[in-house]
Short mmCIF file of C-alpha atoms in Angstrom, two decimals:
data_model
loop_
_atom_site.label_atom_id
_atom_site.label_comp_id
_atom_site.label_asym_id
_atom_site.label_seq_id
_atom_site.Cartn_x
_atom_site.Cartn_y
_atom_site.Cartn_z
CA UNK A 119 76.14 -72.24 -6.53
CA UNK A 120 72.47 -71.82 -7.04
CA UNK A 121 70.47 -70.55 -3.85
CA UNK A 122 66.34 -70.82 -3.44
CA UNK A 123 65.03 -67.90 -1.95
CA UNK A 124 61.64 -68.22 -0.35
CA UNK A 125 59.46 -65.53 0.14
CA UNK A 126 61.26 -64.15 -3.24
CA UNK A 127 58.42 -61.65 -4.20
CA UNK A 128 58.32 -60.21 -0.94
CA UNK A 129 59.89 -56.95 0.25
CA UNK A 130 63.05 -58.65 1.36
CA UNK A 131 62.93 -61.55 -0.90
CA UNK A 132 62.88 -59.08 -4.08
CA UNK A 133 66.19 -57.33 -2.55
CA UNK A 134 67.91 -60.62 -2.08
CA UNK A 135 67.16 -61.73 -5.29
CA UNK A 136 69.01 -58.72 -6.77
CA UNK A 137 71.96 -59.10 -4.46
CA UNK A 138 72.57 -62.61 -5.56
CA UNK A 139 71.97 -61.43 -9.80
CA UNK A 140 74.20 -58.84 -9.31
CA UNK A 141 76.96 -61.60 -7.40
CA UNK A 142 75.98 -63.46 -11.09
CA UNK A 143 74.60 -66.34 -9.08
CA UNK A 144 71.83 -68.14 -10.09
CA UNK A 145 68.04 -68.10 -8.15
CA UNK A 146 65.44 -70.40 -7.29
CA UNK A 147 62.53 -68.40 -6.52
CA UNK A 148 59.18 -69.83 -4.22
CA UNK A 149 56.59 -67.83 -4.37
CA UNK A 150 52.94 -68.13 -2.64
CA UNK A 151 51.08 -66.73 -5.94
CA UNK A 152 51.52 -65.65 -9.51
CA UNK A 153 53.97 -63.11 -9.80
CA UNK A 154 52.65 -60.49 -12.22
CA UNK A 155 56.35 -58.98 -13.15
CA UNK A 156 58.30 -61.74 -12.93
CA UNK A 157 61.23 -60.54 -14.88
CA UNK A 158 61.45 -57.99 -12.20
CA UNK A 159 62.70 -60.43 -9.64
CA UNK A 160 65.92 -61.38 -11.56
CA UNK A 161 65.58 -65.18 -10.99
CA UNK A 162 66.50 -67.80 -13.53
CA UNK A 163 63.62 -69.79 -11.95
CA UNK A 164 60.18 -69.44 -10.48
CA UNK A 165 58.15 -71.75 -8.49
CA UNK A 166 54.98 -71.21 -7.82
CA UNK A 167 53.31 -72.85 -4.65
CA UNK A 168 53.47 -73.39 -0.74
CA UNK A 169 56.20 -73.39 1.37
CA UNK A 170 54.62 -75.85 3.62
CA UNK A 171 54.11 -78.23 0.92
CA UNK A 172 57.23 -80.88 1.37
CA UNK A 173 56.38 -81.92 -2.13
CA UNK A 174 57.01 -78.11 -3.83
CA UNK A 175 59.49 -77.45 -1.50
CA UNK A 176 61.11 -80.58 -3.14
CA UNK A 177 60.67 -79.53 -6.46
CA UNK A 178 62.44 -75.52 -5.71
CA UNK A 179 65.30 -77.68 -4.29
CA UNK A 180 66.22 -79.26 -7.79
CA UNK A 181 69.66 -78.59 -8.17
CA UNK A 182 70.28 -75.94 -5.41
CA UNK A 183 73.60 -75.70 -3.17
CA UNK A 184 72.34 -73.18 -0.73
CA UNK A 185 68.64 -71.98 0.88
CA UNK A 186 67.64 -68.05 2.15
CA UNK A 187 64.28 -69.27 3.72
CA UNK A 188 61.99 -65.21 4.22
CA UNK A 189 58.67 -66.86 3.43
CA UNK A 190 56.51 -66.30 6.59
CA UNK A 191 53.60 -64.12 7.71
CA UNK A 192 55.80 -61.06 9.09
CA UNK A 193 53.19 -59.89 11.94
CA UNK A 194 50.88 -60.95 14.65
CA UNK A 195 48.43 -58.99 13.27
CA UNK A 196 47.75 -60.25 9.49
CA UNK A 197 45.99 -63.43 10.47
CA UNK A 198 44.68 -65.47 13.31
CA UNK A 199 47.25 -66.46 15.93
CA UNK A 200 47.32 -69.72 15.53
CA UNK A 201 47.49 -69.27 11.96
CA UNK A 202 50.60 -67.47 12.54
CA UNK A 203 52.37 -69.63 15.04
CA UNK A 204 51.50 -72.74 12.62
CA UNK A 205 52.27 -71.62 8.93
CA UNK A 206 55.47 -69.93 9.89
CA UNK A 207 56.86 -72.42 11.99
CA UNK A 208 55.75 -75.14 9.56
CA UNK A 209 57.42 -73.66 6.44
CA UNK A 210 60.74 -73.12 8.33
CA UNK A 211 60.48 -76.80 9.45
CA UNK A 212 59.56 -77.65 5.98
CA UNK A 213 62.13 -75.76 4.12
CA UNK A 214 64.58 -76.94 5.88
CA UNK A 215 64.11 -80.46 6.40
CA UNK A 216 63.80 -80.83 2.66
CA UNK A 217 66.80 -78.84 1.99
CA UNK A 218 68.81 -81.26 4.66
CA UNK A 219 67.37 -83.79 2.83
CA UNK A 220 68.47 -82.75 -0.72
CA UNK A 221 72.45 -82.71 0.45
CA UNK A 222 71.97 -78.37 0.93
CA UNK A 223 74.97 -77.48 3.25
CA UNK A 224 74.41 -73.91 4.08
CA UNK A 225 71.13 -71.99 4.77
CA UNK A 226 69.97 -68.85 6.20
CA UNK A 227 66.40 -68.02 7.97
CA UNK A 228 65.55 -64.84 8.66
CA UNK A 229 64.15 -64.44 12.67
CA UNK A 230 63.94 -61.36 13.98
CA UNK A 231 64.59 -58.80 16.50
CA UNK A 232 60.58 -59.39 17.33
CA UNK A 233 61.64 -62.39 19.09
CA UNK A 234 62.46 -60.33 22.01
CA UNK A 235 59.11 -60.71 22.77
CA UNK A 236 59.04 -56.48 23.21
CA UNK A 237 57.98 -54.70 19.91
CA UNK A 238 54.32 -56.57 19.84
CA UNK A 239 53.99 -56.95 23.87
CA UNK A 240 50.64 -55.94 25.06
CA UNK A 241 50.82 -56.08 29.17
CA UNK A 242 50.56 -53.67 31.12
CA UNK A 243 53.32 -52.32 32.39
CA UNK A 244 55.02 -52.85 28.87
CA UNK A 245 58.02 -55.12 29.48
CA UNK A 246 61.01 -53.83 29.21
CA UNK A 247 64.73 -55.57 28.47
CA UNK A 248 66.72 -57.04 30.72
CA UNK A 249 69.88 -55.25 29.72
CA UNK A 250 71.14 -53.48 26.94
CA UNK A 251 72.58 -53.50 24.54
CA UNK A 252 70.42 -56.23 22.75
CA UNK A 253 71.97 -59.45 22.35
CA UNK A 254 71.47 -63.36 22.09
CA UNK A 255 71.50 -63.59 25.74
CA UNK A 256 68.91 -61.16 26.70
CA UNK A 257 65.86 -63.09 28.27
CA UNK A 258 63.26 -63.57 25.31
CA UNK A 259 59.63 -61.88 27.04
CA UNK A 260 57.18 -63.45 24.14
CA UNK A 261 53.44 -62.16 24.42
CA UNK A 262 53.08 -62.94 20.74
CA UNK A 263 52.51 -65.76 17.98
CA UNK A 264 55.11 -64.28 15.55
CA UNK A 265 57.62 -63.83 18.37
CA UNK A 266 57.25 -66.92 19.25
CA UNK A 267 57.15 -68.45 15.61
CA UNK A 268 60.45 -66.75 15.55
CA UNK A 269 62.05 -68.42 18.55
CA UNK A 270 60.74 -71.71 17.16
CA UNK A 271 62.34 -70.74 13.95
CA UNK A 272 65.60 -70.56 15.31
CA UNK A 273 65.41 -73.27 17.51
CA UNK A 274 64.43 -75.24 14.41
CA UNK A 275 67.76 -73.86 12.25
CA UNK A 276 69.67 -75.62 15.39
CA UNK A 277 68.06 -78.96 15.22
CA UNK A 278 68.44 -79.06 11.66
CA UNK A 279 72.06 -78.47 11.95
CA UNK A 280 72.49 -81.24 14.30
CA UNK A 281 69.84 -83.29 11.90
CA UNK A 282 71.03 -82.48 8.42
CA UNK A 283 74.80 -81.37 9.07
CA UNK A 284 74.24 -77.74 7.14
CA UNK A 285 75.15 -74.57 8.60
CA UNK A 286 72.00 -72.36 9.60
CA UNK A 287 72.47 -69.15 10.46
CA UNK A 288 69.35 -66.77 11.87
CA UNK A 289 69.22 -63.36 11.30
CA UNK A 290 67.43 -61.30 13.74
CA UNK A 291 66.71 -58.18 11.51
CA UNK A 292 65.30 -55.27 12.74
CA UNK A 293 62.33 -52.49 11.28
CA UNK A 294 63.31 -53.14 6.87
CA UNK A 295 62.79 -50.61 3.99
CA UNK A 296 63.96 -48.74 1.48
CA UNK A 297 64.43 -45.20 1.86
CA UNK A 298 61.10 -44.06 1.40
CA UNK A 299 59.71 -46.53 3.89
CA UNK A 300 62.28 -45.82 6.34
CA UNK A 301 62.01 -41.90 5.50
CA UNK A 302 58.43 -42.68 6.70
CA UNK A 303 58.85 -44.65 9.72
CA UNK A 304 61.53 -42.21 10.98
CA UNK A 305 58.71 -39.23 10.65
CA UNK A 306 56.36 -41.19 12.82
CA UNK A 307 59.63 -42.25 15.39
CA UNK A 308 60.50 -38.24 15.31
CA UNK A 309 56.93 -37.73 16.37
CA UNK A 310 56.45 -40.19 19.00
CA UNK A 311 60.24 -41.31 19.75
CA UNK A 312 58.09 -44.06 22.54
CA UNK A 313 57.07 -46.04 20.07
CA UNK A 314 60.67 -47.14 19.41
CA UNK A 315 61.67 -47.91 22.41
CA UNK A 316 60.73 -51.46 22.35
CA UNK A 317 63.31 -52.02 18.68
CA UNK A 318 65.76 -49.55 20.61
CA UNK A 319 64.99 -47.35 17.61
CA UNK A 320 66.91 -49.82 15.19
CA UNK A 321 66.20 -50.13 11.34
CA UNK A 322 67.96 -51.42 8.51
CA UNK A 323 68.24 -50.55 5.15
CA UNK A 324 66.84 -53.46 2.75
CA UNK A 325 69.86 -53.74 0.29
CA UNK A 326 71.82 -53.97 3.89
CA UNK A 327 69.51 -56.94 4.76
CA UNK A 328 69.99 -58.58 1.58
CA UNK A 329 73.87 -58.84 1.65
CA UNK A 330 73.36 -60.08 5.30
CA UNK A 331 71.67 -62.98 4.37
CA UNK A 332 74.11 -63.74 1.38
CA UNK A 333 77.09 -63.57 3.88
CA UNK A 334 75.14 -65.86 6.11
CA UNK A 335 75.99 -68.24 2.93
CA UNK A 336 79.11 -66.92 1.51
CA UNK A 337 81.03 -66.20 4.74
CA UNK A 338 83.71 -68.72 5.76
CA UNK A 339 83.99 -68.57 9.21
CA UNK A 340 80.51 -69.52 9.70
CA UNK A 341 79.56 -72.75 11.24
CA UNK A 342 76.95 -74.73 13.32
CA UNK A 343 73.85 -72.83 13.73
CA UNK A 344 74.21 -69.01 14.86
CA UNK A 345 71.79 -66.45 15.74
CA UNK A 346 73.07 -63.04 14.75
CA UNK A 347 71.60 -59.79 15.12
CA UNK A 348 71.88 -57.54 12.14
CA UNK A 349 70.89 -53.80 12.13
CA UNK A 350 72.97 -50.41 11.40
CA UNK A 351 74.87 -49.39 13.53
CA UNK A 352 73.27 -45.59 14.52
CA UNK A 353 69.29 -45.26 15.69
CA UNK A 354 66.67 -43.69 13.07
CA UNK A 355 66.98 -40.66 15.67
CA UNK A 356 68.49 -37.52 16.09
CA UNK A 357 68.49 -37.40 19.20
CA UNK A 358 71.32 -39.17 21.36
CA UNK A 359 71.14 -42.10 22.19
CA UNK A 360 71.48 -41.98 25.65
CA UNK A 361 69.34 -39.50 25.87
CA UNK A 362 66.83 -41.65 24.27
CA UNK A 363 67.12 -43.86 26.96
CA UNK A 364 66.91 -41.92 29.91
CA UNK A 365 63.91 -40.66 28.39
CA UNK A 366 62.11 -44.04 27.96
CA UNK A 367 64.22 -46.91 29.37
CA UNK A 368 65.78 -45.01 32.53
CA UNK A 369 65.54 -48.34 34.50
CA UNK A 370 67.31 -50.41 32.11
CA UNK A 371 70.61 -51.60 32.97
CA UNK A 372 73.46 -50.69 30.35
CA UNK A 373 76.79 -53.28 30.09
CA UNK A 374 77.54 -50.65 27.09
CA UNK A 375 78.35 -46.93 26.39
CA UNK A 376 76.07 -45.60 23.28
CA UNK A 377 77.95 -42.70 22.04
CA UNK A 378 76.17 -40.16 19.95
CA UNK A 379 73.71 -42.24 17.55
CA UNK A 380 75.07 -45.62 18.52
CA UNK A 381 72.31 -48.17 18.30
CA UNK A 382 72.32 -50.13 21.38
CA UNK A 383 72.17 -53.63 20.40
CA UNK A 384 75.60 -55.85 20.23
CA UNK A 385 76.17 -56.11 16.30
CA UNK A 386 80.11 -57.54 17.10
CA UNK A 387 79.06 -61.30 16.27
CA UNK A 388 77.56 -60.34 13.04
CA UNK A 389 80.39 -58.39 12.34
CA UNK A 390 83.37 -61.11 13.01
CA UNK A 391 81.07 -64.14 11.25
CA UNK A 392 79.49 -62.73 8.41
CA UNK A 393 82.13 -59.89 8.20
CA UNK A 394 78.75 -57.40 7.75
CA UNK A 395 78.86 -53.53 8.15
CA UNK A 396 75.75 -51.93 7.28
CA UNK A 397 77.31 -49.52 3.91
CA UNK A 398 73.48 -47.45 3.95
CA UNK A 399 73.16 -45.73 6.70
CA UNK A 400 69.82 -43.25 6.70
CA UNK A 401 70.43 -39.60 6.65
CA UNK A 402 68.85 -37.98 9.89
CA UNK A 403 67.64 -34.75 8.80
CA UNK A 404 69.81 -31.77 10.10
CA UNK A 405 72.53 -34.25 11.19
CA UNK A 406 73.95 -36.04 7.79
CA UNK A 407 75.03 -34.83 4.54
CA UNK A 408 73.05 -34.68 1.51
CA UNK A 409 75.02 -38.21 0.13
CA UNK A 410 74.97 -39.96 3.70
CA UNK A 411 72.37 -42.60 2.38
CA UNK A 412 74.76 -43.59 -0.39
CA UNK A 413 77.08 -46.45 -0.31
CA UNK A 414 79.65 -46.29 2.30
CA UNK A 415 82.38 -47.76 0.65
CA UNK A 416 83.04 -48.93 -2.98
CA UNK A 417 80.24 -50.72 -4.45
CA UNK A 418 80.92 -54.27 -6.13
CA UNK A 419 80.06 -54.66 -9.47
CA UNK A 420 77.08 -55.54 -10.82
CA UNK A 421 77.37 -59.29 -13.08
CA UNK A 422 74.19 -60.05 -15.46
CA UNK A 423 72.10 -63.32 -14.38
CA UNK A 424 71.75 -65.25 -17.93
CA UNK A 425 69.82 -67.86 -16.74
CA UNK A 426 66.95 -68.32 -18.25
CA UNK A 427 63.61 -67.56 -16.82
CA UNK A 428 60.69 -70.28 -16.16
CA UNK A 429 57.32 -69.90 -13.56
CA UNK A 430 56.03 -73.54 -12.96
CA UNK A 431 53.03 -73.62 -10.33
CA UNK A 432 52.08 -76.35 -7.99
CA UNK A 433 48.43 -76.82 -6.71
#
């Protein structure tokens, strides 16, 4: 199997890139510019150019089984809003047409949690859920171009399902880092635990992310088109979670007990289709052991890529 990952010198993209050298599979990589340390994204192959472009996207898809599509702007804030709506929702569409095209059978996109319509809502009173926990049938309240590139994006995986045949799954991933960038949004959550309320103070450690999307591939009871929410399974708090919520979403009606840390959003789909557990769980200061952001369980082992590396760019 060889997989293109868009988006590969991104955050996310970078992480997935490892998971899949370390599997020993071989990588496609699309990237928007010139990547200065290529070597560093373990790829066997690097193309250079947009993911809009059906022509590019055409070339990446030489000889690849399987598509993780990340490329997208990842905020409502880093460009115009139409901007937004329209590249995003364009290089999903693009992506994954051509990859229907090209015979590709399995594919993953990642969405996101955003697509609630609540972390980026602006009106006044802020919206709040429907229910909790978080699931697929909570009522989407979109004030926002990337939200709504998102549910576009997903509705997009489903038609190209039906169009193509493939399997599509959509991830709805939550706040992403490493430790150090989670280590720093869980300062600013301990300072101000409001403005988590709207991600139900959810995060997800990127190496966690990454093997989510390659079990969106890899897993076998996957089929059709699913939309899966991925996150770990305890909040970036210390406080409890239900105190957390009678704190800031008293009025909130809960189908669901959180016990201690629990992270209220339904992560049972992900776990019986993809067969994912989050293994690095973030250690809450005063609460976890020194070792609690290690691997929870035994690691597999690492396998060398030795496919050879190439960077071709497209105008």
């Amino acid at each position: 199997m060889r997989v293109l990952v868009t988006g590969a010198a991104g955050r996310l993209g970078r992480a997935v890139s490892a998971e899949l050298a370390d599997r020993g599979v071989p990588v496609t990589a699309l990237v928007v510019g010139d990547v200065e340390d290529v070597g560093a994204l373990r790829v066997g192959r690097v193309v250079v150019g947009d993911a809009r472009d059906p022509e590019v996207v055409a070339d990446a898809l030489r000889g690849v089984d399987a598509v993780i599509h990340l490329a997208a702007l990842a905020s409502p804030e880093v460009a115009a809003p139409e901007v937004v709506f329209a590249t995003n929702t364009q290089a999903t569409f693009v992506v994954l047409n051509e990859a229907g095209r090209a015979g590709v059978r399995r594919a993953v996109v990642a969405s996101s949690l955003s697509v609630t319509g609540l972390p980026f809502a602006r009106s006044t009173p802020r919206p709040q859920p429907a229910h909790l926990p978080f699931d697929t049938a909570l009522p989407l309240l979109i004030e926002d171009p990337y939200a709504l590139s998102k549910q576009v994006d997903e509705a997009t995986a489903a038609m190209m399902h039906r169009r193509h045949g493939m399997t599509a799954v959509a991830l709805r991933l939550p706040f992403l880092g490493d430790p150090e960038r989670l280590a720093a949004h869980a300062a600013r959550l301990a300072a101000d635990p409001a403005l988590g309320a709207s991600e139900v103070w959810s995060y997800l450690d990127l190496r966690d992310a990454a093997r989510a999307c390659v079990l969106g591939l890899t897993a076998p009871a996957v089929t059709g088109a699913p939309v899966l929410f991925v996150a770990a399974p305890d909040t970036l708090m210390a406080a409890p979670t239900a105190d957390l919520l009678a704190a800031h979403l008293p009025d909130v009606p809960r189908r669901a007990e959180f016990p201690g840390r629990t992270v209220p959003i339904d992560l049972a789909p992900g776990r019986a289709l993809l067969g994912f557990t989050a293994r690095y769980p973030y250690p809450v200061a005063g609460l976890d052991p020194p070792d609690s952001g290690r691997l929870v369980g035994p690691p597999e082992s690492p396998r060398p890529n030795p496919n050879p590396l190439s960077q071709e760019r497209h105008p």
